[in-house]
Amino acid sequence: MVELDYGCALGDVREQWERIENDLRRAHERLLEDKEAGVIGFLDLPFGNTKNVKELVQKKRSFTDELVLIGIGGSSLGAECAVCSLGKAQGFYVMDNVDPDKTVKVLKTIDPERTCFTVISKSGSTTETIANFMAVHPVIKSKEQLVIITDPERGFLRSYAQNNGIDTLPVPPNVPGRFSVLSPVGLFPMAYMGVDVDKVLEGAKKALELCMIEKLEDNPAWIITALHYLHLLNGKNIAVMMPYAERLSLFVSWWRQLWAESLGKEGKGQTPVKAIGTVDQHSQIQLYNDGPKDKIITLMVVEDMEDDIALAPLSEEFSHLAGKTLSQVLKASYQGTAGALVKNGVPVLVVKLSRLDEEHLGSLFIIYECATALLGYLLGINPFDQPGVEEGKRLTHGILGRKGYEEKAQEAMDIAKRCTSSSLRML
Ligand code: PA5
């Protein structure tokens, strides 16, 4: 069961709420048209066949026991979220950043002969991914240990795999990285680590059915879209997601990328902020309650925590806690925090999961993907591209001396000079 409680989320957009349904319907129709035209592919992924993925996992599992995922952004966050939040992370390593501390630490930890190295990049040319692959490939003992997940036809990694006889899986060309968690990009690492990928897709399918209902009160994606859109129009430029479950921490990282990279363009967008309950009650809540009223907040709760522990009596002062469990304290803290936020006029949406398992995670993935796409259409921007990422990549190529990027190298140097022209040297 996934439940959205939005009675305390409407705040000062209640009037607009009554009139938003037609706009949502138009955005929804556009989504379906783009799906039919084959322009967007993420809505087809829940219906995909997992046979290829599972067969390849079986083959690799017969002689390896650990997985190193080399990929970044949409090519790593979804799988990392699922594997870690579902408690399957033993023997799972992600090389996303090009921070040598991270890469070297992984290399020191694994047994390279018993490891499956999975390189994931839709473009097949992302600097971080290629650099980590270049750092790692000397330790890979045989090509059988490798899997490359990339565009079915284009890019360096596709031709590298073809030329070297490496096993591959495709990234559908009409699915951008951050919408690709339900494709082999997410499913292969998940299945390798023991996540039941059929159940993930099953959850996504069930939720997608709801996301197709053309009635605001019954469609979870429409509700999330409408709330964030209307509050954004009312100056709430920040969307906070705060689960009261540490296991959902990486889900928030996944959502943060989806929201930021899909919606932040042409001067528009809503800044996604990650918070964790209760930890950030002691860090960010002061600002949320008492600072500028520029936020819509999503709290997330998991009703049935996997583990729990009872509190033993300690002193009369804390006798109200004795006999309760940690999850009861967590729940009370969420209720207290939600109450204070509501009293302070902050719109609060609550997402409740009965438990955190494959099906629920699959539902969350597709609901938030649909909501992001719809919000992009309402804002009049293309949620599926990322033009703002490209210039930084071009300048980096120039700095690293890539052929054809000489002008960018010069430009990067000029900018660096400008930045250091006023500088304070300390110690
Ligand atoms: O969502 C996106 O498109 C990006 O975050 C990409 O996933 C990220 O930049 C990695 O790109 P690639 O998969 O081409 O290596």
Short mmCIF file of C-alpha atoms and ligand atoms in Angstrom, two decimals:
data_model
loop_
_atom_site.label_atom_id
_atom_site.label_comp_id
_atom_site.label_asym_id
_atom_site.label_seq_id
_atom_site.Cartn_x
_atom_site.Cartn_y
_atom_site.Cartn_z
CA MET A 1 0.00 0.00 0.00
CA VAL A 2 1.27 3.46 -0.93
CA GLU A 3 -0.81 6.32 0.39
CA LEU A 4 -0.62 10.05 -0.28
CA ASP A 5 -2.02 12.27 2.45
CA TYR A 6 -2.31 15.74 1.00
CA GLY A 7 -4.95 17.34 3.22
CA CYS A 8 -2.24 19.53 4.78
CA ALA A 9 -0.46 20.20 1.49
CA LEU A 10 -2.97 22.47 -0.22
CA GLY A 11 -2.42 25.54 1.96
CA ASP A 12 -2.97 28.68 -0.07
CA VAL A 13 -3.44 26.90 -3.42
CA ARG A 14 -6.81 25.38 -2.56
CA GLU A 15 -8.66 27.60 -5.05
CA GLN A 16 -6.30 26.88 -7.96
CA TRP A 17 -6.52 23.18 -7.08
CA GLU A 18 -10.16 23.17 -8.14
CA ARG A 19 -9.17 24.47 -11.59
CA ILE A 20 -5.97 22.55 -12.35
CA GLU A 21 -7.50 19.32 -13.64
CA ASN A 22 -7.82 20.45 -17.27
CA ASP A 23 -4.18 21.53 -17.44
CA LEU A 24 -3.18 18.16 -16.04
CA ARG A 25 -5.31 16.37 -18.59
CA ARG A 26 -3.59 18.25 -21.42
CA ALA A 27 -0.15 17.40 -20.03
CA HIS A 28 -1.23 13.79 -19.60
CA GLU A 29 -2.46 13.61 -23.21
CA ARG A 30 0.84 15.01 -24.41
CA LEU A 31 2.66 12.34 -22.41
CA LEU A 32 0.59 9.64 -24.06
CA GLU A 33 1.09 11.16 -27.52
CA ASP A 34 4.85 11.26 -26.99
CA LYS A 35 4.76 7.66 -25.80
CA GLU A 36 2.75 6.56 -28.85
CA ALA A 37 5.13 8.43 -31.15
CA GLY A 38 8.00 6.55 -29.53
CA VAL A 39 9.64 9.78 -28.37
CA ILE A 40 9.57 8.76 -24.73
CA GLY A 41 10.13 5.20 -23.62
CA PHE A 42 10.04 5.14 -19.83
CA LEU A 43 6.32 4.31 -19.69
CA ASP A 44 6.98 1.05 -21.56
CA LEU A 45 9.66 -0.18 -19.16
CA PRO A 46 7.34 -1.74 -16.54
CA PHE A 47 6.14 -4.12 -19.26
CA GLY A 48 9.64 -5.17 -20.30
CA ASN A 49 10.85 -8.74 -20.38
CA THR A 50 13.47 -9.55 -17.74
CA LYS A 51 14.62 -12.82 -19.33
CA ASN A 52 17.81 -11.42 -20.92
CA VAL A 53 18.79 -9.68 -17.73
CA LYS A 54 18.23 -12.75 -15.58
CA GLU A 55 20.07 -15.06 -17.99
CA LEU A 56 23.09 -12.78 -18.03
CA VAL A 57 23.03 -12.55 -14.24
CA GLN A 58 22.99 -16.33 -14.00
CA LYS A 59 25.95 -16.58 -16.38
CA LYS A 60 28.03 -14.03 -14.44
CA ARG A 61 26.98 -15.37 -11.05
CA SER A 62 28.40 -18.80 -11.94
CA PHE A 63 31.94 -17.50 -11.47
CA THR A 64 31.65 -14.14 -9.65
CA ASP A 65 30.21 -13.11 -6.28
CA GLU A 66 30.57 -9.32 -6.19
CA LEU A 67 29.54 -6.48 -8.47
CA VAL A 68 31.33 -3.23 -9.28
CA LEU A 69 29.03 -0.79 -11.04
CA ILE A 70 30.91 1.83 -13.05
CA GLY A 71 28.52 4.60 -14.04
CA ILE A 72 27.23 7.96 -12.81
CA GLY A 73 23.98 9.94 -12.42
CA GLY A 74 21.08 8.19 -14.10
CA SER A 75 23.39 5.29 -14.86
CA SER A 76 24.01 4.48 -11.20
CA LEU A 77 21.61 6.16 -8.79
CA GLY A 78 18.52 4.02 -9.46
CA ALA A 79 20.33 0.71 -9.09
CA GLU A 80 22.22 1.95 -6.05
CA CYS A 81 18.96 3.09 -4.46
CA ALA A 82 17.20 -0.24 -5.05
CA VAL A 83 20.10 -2.49 -4.05
CA CYS A 84 20.92 -0.55 -0.89
CA SER A 85 17.41 0.28 0.28
CA LEU A 86 16.32 -3.33 -0.15
CA GLY A 87 19.22 -4.54 1.98
CA LYS A 88 21.20 -6.31 -0.78
CA ALA A 89 24.35 -4.20 -0.72
CA GLN A 90 26.78 -6.81 0.62
CA GLY A 91 29.39 -7.15 -2.15
CA PHE A 92 28.03 -4.23 -4.19
CA TYR A 93 30.28 -1.30 -5.07
CA VAL A 94 29.54 1.82 -7.09
CA MET A 95 32.25 3.77 -8.85
CA ASP A 96 30.51 6.96 -9.87
CA ASN A 97 32.79 9.74 -8.73
CA VAL A 98 36.32 10.08 -10.05
CA ASP A 99 37.59 10.46 -6.53
CA PRO A 100 40.66 8.23 -6.25
CA ASP A 101 39.91 7.61 -2.56
CA LYS A 102 36.70 5.88 -3.56
CA THR A 103 37.98 3.94 -6.56
CA VAL A 104 41.18 2.77 -4.88
CA LYS A 105 39.29 1.75 -1.74
CA VAL A 106 36.97 -0.45 -3.81
CA LEU A 107 39.92 -2.00 -5.63
CA LYS A 108 41.58 -2.77 -2.29
CA THR A 109 38.39 -4.40 -1.00
CA ILE A 110 37.31 -6.66 -3.85
CA ASP A 111 38.75 -9.91 -5.13
CA PRO A 112 39.22 -8.89 -8.78
CA GLU A 113 39.02 -12.49 -9.98
CA ARG A 114 35.60 -13.04 -8.44
CA THR A 115 34.06 -9.69 -9.40
CA CYS A 116 31.64 -8.79 -12.18
CA PHE A 117 32.46 -5.33 -13.55
CA THR A 118 29.45 -3.60 -15.08
CA VAL A 119 30.07 -0.43 -17.06
CA ILE A 120 26.89 1.58 -17.60
CA SER A 121 26.69 4.64 -19.82
CA LYS A 122 23.98 5.52 -22.27
CA SER A 123 26.19 7.88 -24.26
CA GLY A 124 29.17 5.57 -23.86
CA SER A 125 31.43 8.56 -23.43
CA THR A 126 30.92 10.10 -19.99
CA THR A 127 34.34 11.17 -18.73
CA GLU A 128 33.91 9.85 -15.18
CA THR A 129 32.70 6.45 -16.35
CA ILE A 130 35.36 6.01 -18.99
CA ALA A 131 38.05 7.24 -16.58
CA ASN A 132 37.00 4.77 -13.87
CA PHE A 133 36.87 1.99 -16.47
CA MET A 134 40.37 2.96 -17.59
CA ALA A 135 41.57 2.93 -13.97
CA VAL A 136 40.05 -0.46 -13.31
CA HIS A 137 40.43 -2.50 -16.49
CA PRO A 138 44.05 -3.57 -15.85
CA VAL A 139 42.83 -5.59 -12.84
CA ILE A 140 40.05 -7.33 -14.75
CA LYS A 141 41.28 -10.84 -15.40
CA SER A 142 38.97 -11.85 -18.24
CA LYS A 143 36.47 -10.25 -20.59
CA GLU A 144 33.86 -12.71 -19.25
CA GLN A 145 33.79 -10.66 -16.04
CA LEU A 146 32.61 -7.59 -17.92
CA VAL A 147 29.13 -6.39 -18.81
CA ILE A 148 28.56 -3.20 -20.77
CA ILE A 149 25.15 -1.51 -20.69
CA THR A 150 24.91 1.22 -23.31
CA ASP A 151 23.07 2.50 -26.39
CA PRO A 152 22.23 -0.43 -28.69
CA GLU A 153 24.08 1.07 -31.64
CA ARG A 154 26.03 4.20 -30.90
CA GLY A 155 28.94 5.37 -28.80
CA PHE A 156 32.43 4.28 -27.83
CA LEU A 157 31.33 1.60 -25.36
CA ARG A 158 29.10 -0.09 -27.94
CA SER A 159 31.93 -0.41 -30.45
CA TYR A 160 34.39 -1.39 -27.69
CA ALA A 161 32.05 -4.20 -26.63
CA GLN A 162 31.57 -5.33 -30.23
CA ASN A 163 35.28 -5.31 -31.00
CA ASN A 164 36.17 -7.21 -27.83
CA GLY A 165 33.31 -9.69 -27.64
CA ILE A 166 31.93 -8.35 -24.35
CA ASP A 167 28.43 -9.17 -23.09
CA THR A 168 26.08 -6.22 -23.38
CA LEU A 169 22.59 -5.07 -22.55
CA PRO A 170 20.87 -2.11 -24.23
CA VAL A 171 19.77 1.25 -22.85
CA PRO A 172 16.63 2.14 -24.82
CA PRO A 173 17.54 5.21 -26.94
CA ASN A 174 14.28 7.00 -26.01
CA VAL A 175 14.91 6.73 -22.25
CA PRO A 176 17.17 9.34 -20.62
CA GLY A 177 19.48 8.08 -17.88
CA ARG A 178 17.48 9.42 -14.96
CA PHE A 179 14.30 7.70 -16.25
CA SER A 180 16.10 4.40 -16.92
CA VAL A 181 15.98 2.62 -13.55
CA LEU A 182 13.42 0.10 -14.83
CA SER A 183 15.53 -0.72 -17.91
CA PRO A 184 18.62 -3.00 -17.86
CA VAL A 185 20.49 0.01 -16.42
CA GLY A 186 18.80 -0.60 -13.08
CA LEU A 187 17.56 -4.15 -13.52
CA PHE A 188 20.89 -5.90 -14.21
CA PRO A 189 22.66 -4.68 -11.05
CA MET A 190 19.49 -5.23 -9.04
CA ALA A 191 19.03 -8.80 -10.29
CA TYR A 192 22.73 -9.60 -9.80
CA MET A 193 22.46 -8.48 -6.17
CA GLY A 194 19.34 -10.56 -5.52
CA VAL A 195 16.58 -8.00 -5.90
CA ASP A 196 13.43 -9.58 -7.37
CA VAL A 197 13.20 -7.45 -10.52
CA ASP A 198 9.87 -8.94 -11.59
CA LYS A 199 8.36 -7.67 -8.38
CA VAL A 200 9.89 -4.22 -8.96
CA LEU A 201 8.25 -4.13 -12.40
CA GLU A 202 5.01 -5.52 -10.97
CA GLY A 203 4.87 -2.64 -8.48
CA ALA A 204 5.61 -0.16 -11.26
CA LYS A 205 2.87 -1.65 -13.45
CA LYS A 206 0.26 -1.40 -10.69
CA ALA A 207 1.21 2.19 -9.93
CA LEU A 208 1.29 3.11 -13.61
CA GLU A 209 -2.33 1.99 -13.89
CA LEU A 210 -3.20 4.57 -11.24
CA CYS A 211 -1.10 7.20 -12.99
CA MET A 212 -3.25 6.69 -16.09
CA ILE A 213 -6.54 7.53 -14.34
CA GLU A 214 -7.71 10.89 -15.62
CA LYS A 215 -9.07 12.14 -12.33
CA LEU A 216 -7.02 14.30 -10.01
CA GLU A 217 -8.15 12.75 -6.72
CA ASP A 218 -7.35 9.21 -7.93
CA ASN A 219 -4.05 9.72 -9.71
CA PRO A 220 -0.92 9.86 -7.48
CA ALA A 221 1.26 11.44 -10.18
CA TRP A 222 -1.33 14.12 -10.88
CA ILE A 223 -1.60 14.95 -7.16
CA ILE A 224 2.18 15.27 -6.77
CA THR A 225 2.47 17.29 -9.97
CA ALA A 226 -0.42 19.61 -9.15
CA LEU A 227 0.82 20.36 -5.64
CA HIS A 228 4.38 21.10 -6.72
CA TYR A 229 3.26 23.11 -9.74
CA LEU A 230 0.74 25.28 -7.91
CA HIS A 231 3.04 25.95 -4.99
CA LEU A 232 5.87 26.74 -7.40
CA LEU A 233 3.66 29.33 -9.10
CA ASN A 234 3.07 30.72 -5.60
CA GLY A 235 6.78 31.19 -4.98
CA LYS A 236 7.67 27.86 -3.38
CA ASN A 237 10.88 27.34 -5.29
CA ILE A 238 12.14 24.56 -3.06
CA ALA A 239 10.86 20.99 -2.77
CA VAL A 240 12.08 19.07 0.26
CA MET A 241 11.82 15.30 0.53
CA MET A 242 12.30 13.98 4.05
CA PRO A 243 11.78 10.26 4.69
CA TYR A 244 11.51 8.97 8.22
CA ALA A 245 13.41 5.86 7.17
CA GLU A 246 17.15 5.86 6.53
CA ARG A 247 16.65 3.15 3.94
CA LEU A 248 14.90 5.70 1.74
CA SER A 249 17.90 8.01 1.79
CA LEU A 250 19.11 6.89 -1.64
CA PHE A 251 15.59 7.12 -3.03
CA VAL A 252 15.75 10.81 -2.22
CA SER A 253 19.12 11.07 -4.02
CA TRP A 254 17.53 9.40 -7.06
CA TRP A 255 14.51 11.73 -6.93
CA ARG A 256 16.74 14.78 -6.42
CA GLN A 257 18.53 14.11 -9.69
CA LEU A 258 15.26 13.42 -11.49
CA TRP A 259 13.67 16.66 -10.26
CA ALA A 260 16.74 18.85 -10.73
CA GLU A 261 17.97 17.66 -14.10
CA SER A 262 14.53 17.26 -15.66
CA LEU A 263 12.95 20.49 -14.49
CA GLY A 264 15.77 22.98 -14.01
CA LYS A 265 15.91 24.73 -17.36
CA GLU A 266 15.10 27.97 -19.16
CA GLY A 267 15.18 29.83 -15.85
CA LYS A 268 12.50 27.54 -14.40
CA GLY A 269 12.59 24.68 -11.92
CA GLN A 270 12.22 23.84 -8.25
CA THR A 271 15.30 23.12 -6.16
CA PRO A 272 15.09 19.63 -4.63
CA VAL A 273 16.46 19.30 -1.11
CA LYS A 274 17.26 16.10 0.69
CA ALA A 275 16.55 15.69 4.38
CA ILE A 276 16.30 12.65 6.65
CA GLY A 277 14.00 12.33 9.64
CA THR A 278 14.69 12.57 12.48
CA VAL A 279 18.33 13.58 11.91
CA ASP A 280 17.52 16.75 10.02
CA GLN A 281 15.05 17.88 12.65
CA HIS A 282 18.27 18.86 14.40
CA SER A 283 19.69 20.54 11.34
CA GLN A 284 17.16 21.93 8.86
CA ILE A 285 13.75 22.04 10.56
CA GLN A 286 14.39 25.42 12.19
CA LEU A 287 14.66 26.89 8.70
CA TYR A 288 11.62 25.05 7.38
CA ASN A 289 9.41 26.19 10.26
CA ASP A 290 10.70 29.66 10.80
CA GLY A 291 12.56 30.74 7.66
CA PRO A 292 11.20 31.95 4.31
CA LYS A 293 7.96 30.28 3.25
CA ASP A 294 9.45 29.05 -0.01
CA LYS A 295 9.13 25.28 0.41
CA ILE A 296 6.76 22.40 -0.15
CA ILE A 297 7.75 19.43 1.98
CA THR A 298 7.18 15.74 1.36
CA LEU A 299 7.51 13.56 4.44
CA MET A 300 7.79 9.81 3.87
CA VAL A 301 7.00 7.09 6.35
CA VAL A 302 7.28 3.32 6.30
CA GLU A 303 4.60 1.76 8.48
CA ASP A 304 6.20 -1.64 8.91
CA MET A 305 9.91 -1.24 9.70
CA GLU A 306 11.94 -4.38 9.07
CA ASP A 307 13.73 -4.27 12.41
CA ASP A 308 12.64 -2.77 15.66
CA ILE A 309 13.82 -2.69 19.23
CA ALA A 310 12.09 -2.08 22.55
CA LEU A 311 13.31 0.56 24.99
CA ALA A 312 14.28 -0.71 28.42
CA PRO A 313 13.38 1.43 31.46
CA LEU A 314 16.14 3.85 32.45
CA SER A 315 14.75 6.51 34.78
CA GLU A 316 11.49 8.03 36.01
CA GLU A 317 12.10 11.07 33.84
CA PHE A 318 11.86 8.94 30.68
CA SER A 319 9.26 6.46 31.86
CA HIS A 320 6.98 7.57 29.00
CA LEU A 321 9.46 5.94 26.60
CA ALA A 322 9.91 2.67 28.48
CA GLY A 323 8.26 -0.26 26.75
CA LYS A 324 7.89 1.64 23.51
CA THR A 325 9.94 0.76 20.43
CA LEU A 326 12.33 2.91 18.39
CA SER A 327 9.87 2.87 15.51
CA GLN A 328 7.21 4.35 17.80
CA VAL A 329 9.60 7.16 18.71
CA LEU A 330 10.34 7.68 15.00
CA LYS A 331 6.63 7.80 14.18
CA ALA A 332 5.87 10.21 17.00
CA SER A 333 8.73 12.43 15.81
CA TYR A 334 7.33 12.48 12.28
CA GLN A 335 3.88 13.32 13.60
CA GLY A 336 5.28 16.05 15.83
CA THR A 337 7.33 17.53 13.01
CA ALA A 338 4.45 17.38 10.54
CA GLY A 339 2.22 19.07 13.13
CA ALA A 340 4.67 21.91 13.70
CA LEU A 341 5.17 22.46 9.97
CA VAL A 342 1.42 22.56 9.37
CA LYS A 343 0.94 24.99 12.27
CA ASN A 344 3.57 27.19 10.67
CA GLY A 345 1.72 27.23 7.35
CA VAL A 346 4.14 24.99 5.45
CA PRO A 347 2.49 22.68 2.88
CA VAL A 348 3.16 19.08 3.88
CA LEU A 349 2.53 16.07 1.68
CA VAL A 350 2.89 12.69 3.36
CA VAL A 351 3.83 9.56 1.40
CA LYS A 352 3.09 6.42 3.41
CA LEU A 353 4.41 2.99 2.47
CA SER A 354 3.12 -0.04 4.31
CA ARG A 355 6.63 -1.52 3.92
CA LEU A 356 9.75 -0.97 1.88
CA ASP A 357 10.03 -3.82 -0.59
CA GLU A 358 10.47 -4.39 -4.31
CA GLU A 359 6.87 -3.62 -5.25
CA HIS A 360 6.66 -0.44 -3.24
CA LEU A 361 9.94 0.83 -4.62
CA GLY A 362 8.85 0.04 -8.19
CA SER A 363 5.65 2.04 -7.56
CA LEU A 364 7.55 5.02 -6.21
CA PHE A 365 9.92 5.04 -9.20
CA ILE A 366 7.18 5.22 -11.80
CA ILE A 367 4.94 7.62 -9.85
CA TYR A 368 7.75 10.15 -9.48
CA GLU A 369 8.86 9.70 -13.10
CA CYS A 370 5.31 10.42 -14.30
CA ALA A 371 4.99 13.40 -11.95
CA THR A 372 8.31 14.82 -13.16
CA ALA A 373 7.37 14.47 -16.83
CA LEU A 374 3.95 16.07 -16.27
CA LEU A 375 5.42 18.93 -14.29
CA GLY A 376 7.92 19.55 -17.09
CA TYR A 377 5.08 19.79 -19.61
CA LEU A 378 3.11 22.15 -17.34
CA LEU A 379 6.19 24.36 -17.02
CA GLY A 380 6.61 24.37 -20.80
CA ILE A 381 10.07 22.82 -20.77
CA ASN A 382 11.43 19.54 -22.10
CA PRO A 383 11.90 17.29 -19.04
CA PHE A 384 13.92 14.75 -21.01
CA ASP A 385 17.00 16.71 -22.07
CA GLN A 386 19.84 18.24 -20.04
CA PRO A 387 21.44 21.04 -22.08
CA GLY A 388 22.79 22.70 -18.93
CA VAL A 389 25.11 19.77 -18.24
CA GLU A 390 26.88 19.93 -21.57
CA GLU A 391 29.00 23.08 -21.30
CA GLY A 392 30.75 21.88 -18.14
CA LYS A 393 31.53 18.61 -19.94
CA ARG A 394 32.98 20.48 -22.95
CA LEU A 395 35.20 22.66 -20.75
CA THR A 396 36.40 19.54 -18.89
CA HIS A 397 37.30 17.88 -22.20
CA GLY A 398 39.30 21.00 -23.10
CA ILE A 399 41.13 21.04 -19.76
CA LEU A 400 41.98 17.33 -20.14
CA GLY A 401 43.35 17.98 -23.63
CA ARG A 402 40.76 16.14 -25.71
CA LYS A 403 41.23 16.62 -29.45
CA GLY A 404 38.83 19.14 -30.96
CA TYR A 405 38.30 20.97 -27.66
CA GLU A 406 41.31 23.34 -27.85
CA GLU A 407 39.09 26.46 -27.79
CA LYS A 408 37.34 25.18 -24.69
CA ALA A 409 40.73 24.68 -23.01
CA GLN A 410 41.57 28.34 -23.67
CA GLU A 411 38.17 29.47 -22.45
CA ALA A 412 38.53 27.39 -19.26
CA MET A 413 41.93 28.97 -18.62
CA ASP A 414 40.54 32.51 -19.09
CA ILE A 415 37.70 31.80 -16.66
CA ALA A 416 40.13 30.33 -14.12
CA LYS A 417 42.23 33.52 -14.37
CA ARG A 418 39.13 35.65 -13.79
CA CYS A 419 38.19 33.60 -10.72
CA THR A 420 41.66 33.83 -9.19
CA SER A 421 42.07 37.55 -9.95
CA SER A 422 40.61 38.28 -6.51
CA SER A 423 41.83 35.78 -4.01
CA LEU A 424 42.76 35.42 -0.36
CA ARG A 425 45.63 33.10 0.43
CA MET A 426 45.48 31.71 3.95
CA LEU A 427 47.98 29.81 6.07
O1 PA5 B 1 19.92 11.50 -16.58
C1 PA5 B 1 20.84 11.72 -17.33
O2 PA5 B 1 20.71 11.78 -18.55
C2 PA5 B 1 22.24 11.88 -16.78
O3 PA5 B 1 22.26 11.97 -15.39
C3 PA5 B 1 23.11 10.72 -17.20
O4 PA5 B 1 22.56 9.54 -16.70
C4 PA5 B 1 24.54 10.89 -16.71
O5 PA5 B 1 25.07 12.10 -17.15
C5 PA5 B 1 25.39 9.75 -17.23
O6 PA5 B 1 25.31 9.69 -18.62
P1 PA5 B 1 25.69 8.39 -19.41
O7 PA5 B 1 24.71 7.34 -19.06
O8 PA5 B 1 25.61 8.78 -20.84
O9 PA5 B 1 27.08 8.02 -19.00
#
